[in-house]
Amino acid sequence: MLETNWVFPGWHGGMVVMTAEITGKIKLIETNHPSNVLAEAEFNKFDKFVNNKEIVMEYGRIAGAYESLGKYLGKEIKNAVK
């Protein structure tokens, strides 16, 4: 479950891009018992850059921030279970 508290859409100025930033909390919950939280992580102004074809528009930069957050979380979980 993803709880977003704050979004900065960034900006695009021709050849220069300011990435979007997001702040919030991720909760990994048990599917059959959503009240059972397995893990919880907070993120503050997460802004790892993912280049996508919509980067010039606000929605593309914001989507890229969520995409990179998901990739980062997956990588951290994979490293933790090794």
Coordinates of C-alpha atoms in Angstrom, one line a residue:
M1 CA 0.0 0.0 0.0
L2 CA 1.4 3.4 -0.9
E3 CA 0.5 6.6 1.0
T4 CA 1.7 9.8 -0.7
N5 CA 2.0 12.8 1.5
W6 CA 3.7 15.3 -0.9
V7 CA 4.5 15.6 -4.6
F8 CA 6.8 18.1 -6.3
P9 CA 6.3 17.7 -10.1
G10 CA 9.7 19.0 -11.1
W11 CA 10.2 21.0 -14.3
H12 CA 11.5 20.8 -17.8
G13 CA 13.5 23.7 -19.3
G14 CA 14.5 22.5 -22.7
M15 CA 17.8 20.7 -22.1
V16 CA 17.6 20.8 -18.3
V17 CA 15.2 18.7 -16.2
M18 CA 14.4 18.9 -12.5
T19 CA 13.1 15.5 -11.5
A20 CA 9.9 15.0 -9.6
E21 CA 10.0 14.3 -5.8
I22 CA 7.6 12.3 -3.7
T23 CA 7.3 11.9 0.0
G24 CA 5.2 9.2 1.8
K25 CA 5.1 5.7 3.2
I26 CA 5.0 2.2 1.7
K27 CA 3.3 -0.6 3.7
L28 CA 3.7 -4.2 2.6
I29 CA 0.5 -5.9 3.9
E30 CA -0.7 -9.5 4.0
T31 CA -3.2 -10.0 1.1
N32 CA -5.8 -12.0 3.1
H33 CA -5.4 -9.8 6.2
P34 CA -4.8 -6.2 5.1
S35 CA -4.6 -5.0 8.7
N36 CA -1.5 -7.2 9.2
V37 CA 1.4 -4.9 8.1
L38 CA 4.5 -7.0 7.2
A39 CA 6.9 -4.1 6.6
E40 CA 6.8 -0.3 6.5
A41 CA 9.1 2.2 4.9
E42 CA 9.0 6.0 4.7
F43 CA 10.5 7.9 1.8
N44 CA 11.3 11.6 1.9
K45 CA 11.7 13.7 -1.3
F46 CA 12.5 10.5 -3.3
D47 CA 13.8 11.7 -6.6
K48 CA 15.8 9.0 -8.4
F49 CA 15.7 9.8 -12.2
V50 CA 14.0 7.5 -14.6
N51 CA 14.0 8.7 -18.2
N52 CA 10.7 8.0 -20.0
K53 CA 9.2 9.4 -23.2
E54 CA 6.8 11.7 -21.2
I55 CA 9.6 13.4 -19.1
V56 CA 8.8 16.8 -20.5
M57 CA 5.3 16.7 -19.0
E58 CA 4.5 16.9 -15.2
Y59 CA 2.7 13.5 -15.2
G60 CA 5.6 11.8 -16.9
R61 CA 8.1 13.1 -14.3
I62 CA 5.8 12.1 -11.4
A63 CA 5.2 8.7 -13.0
G64 CA 8.9 8.3 -13.4
A65 CA 9.4 9.0 -9.6
Y66 CA 6.9 6.3 -8.7
E67 CA 8.5 3.9 -11.2
S68 CA 12.0 4.5 -9.8
L69 CA 10.6 4.1 -6.2
G70 CA 9.2 0.7 -7.1
K71 CA 12.4 -0.4 -8.7
Y72 CA 14.4 0.8 -5.7
L73 CA 12.1 -1.0 -3.3
G74 CA 12.3 -4.2 -5.3
K75 CA 16.1 -4.1 -5.4
E76 CA 16.3 -3.5 -1.6
I77 CA 13.9 -6.4 -0.9
K78 CA 16.0 -8.7 -3.2
N79 CA 19.2 -7.7 -1.5
A80 CA 17.6 -8.2 2.0
V81 CA 16.5 -11.8 1.3
K82 CA 19.9 -13.0 0.0

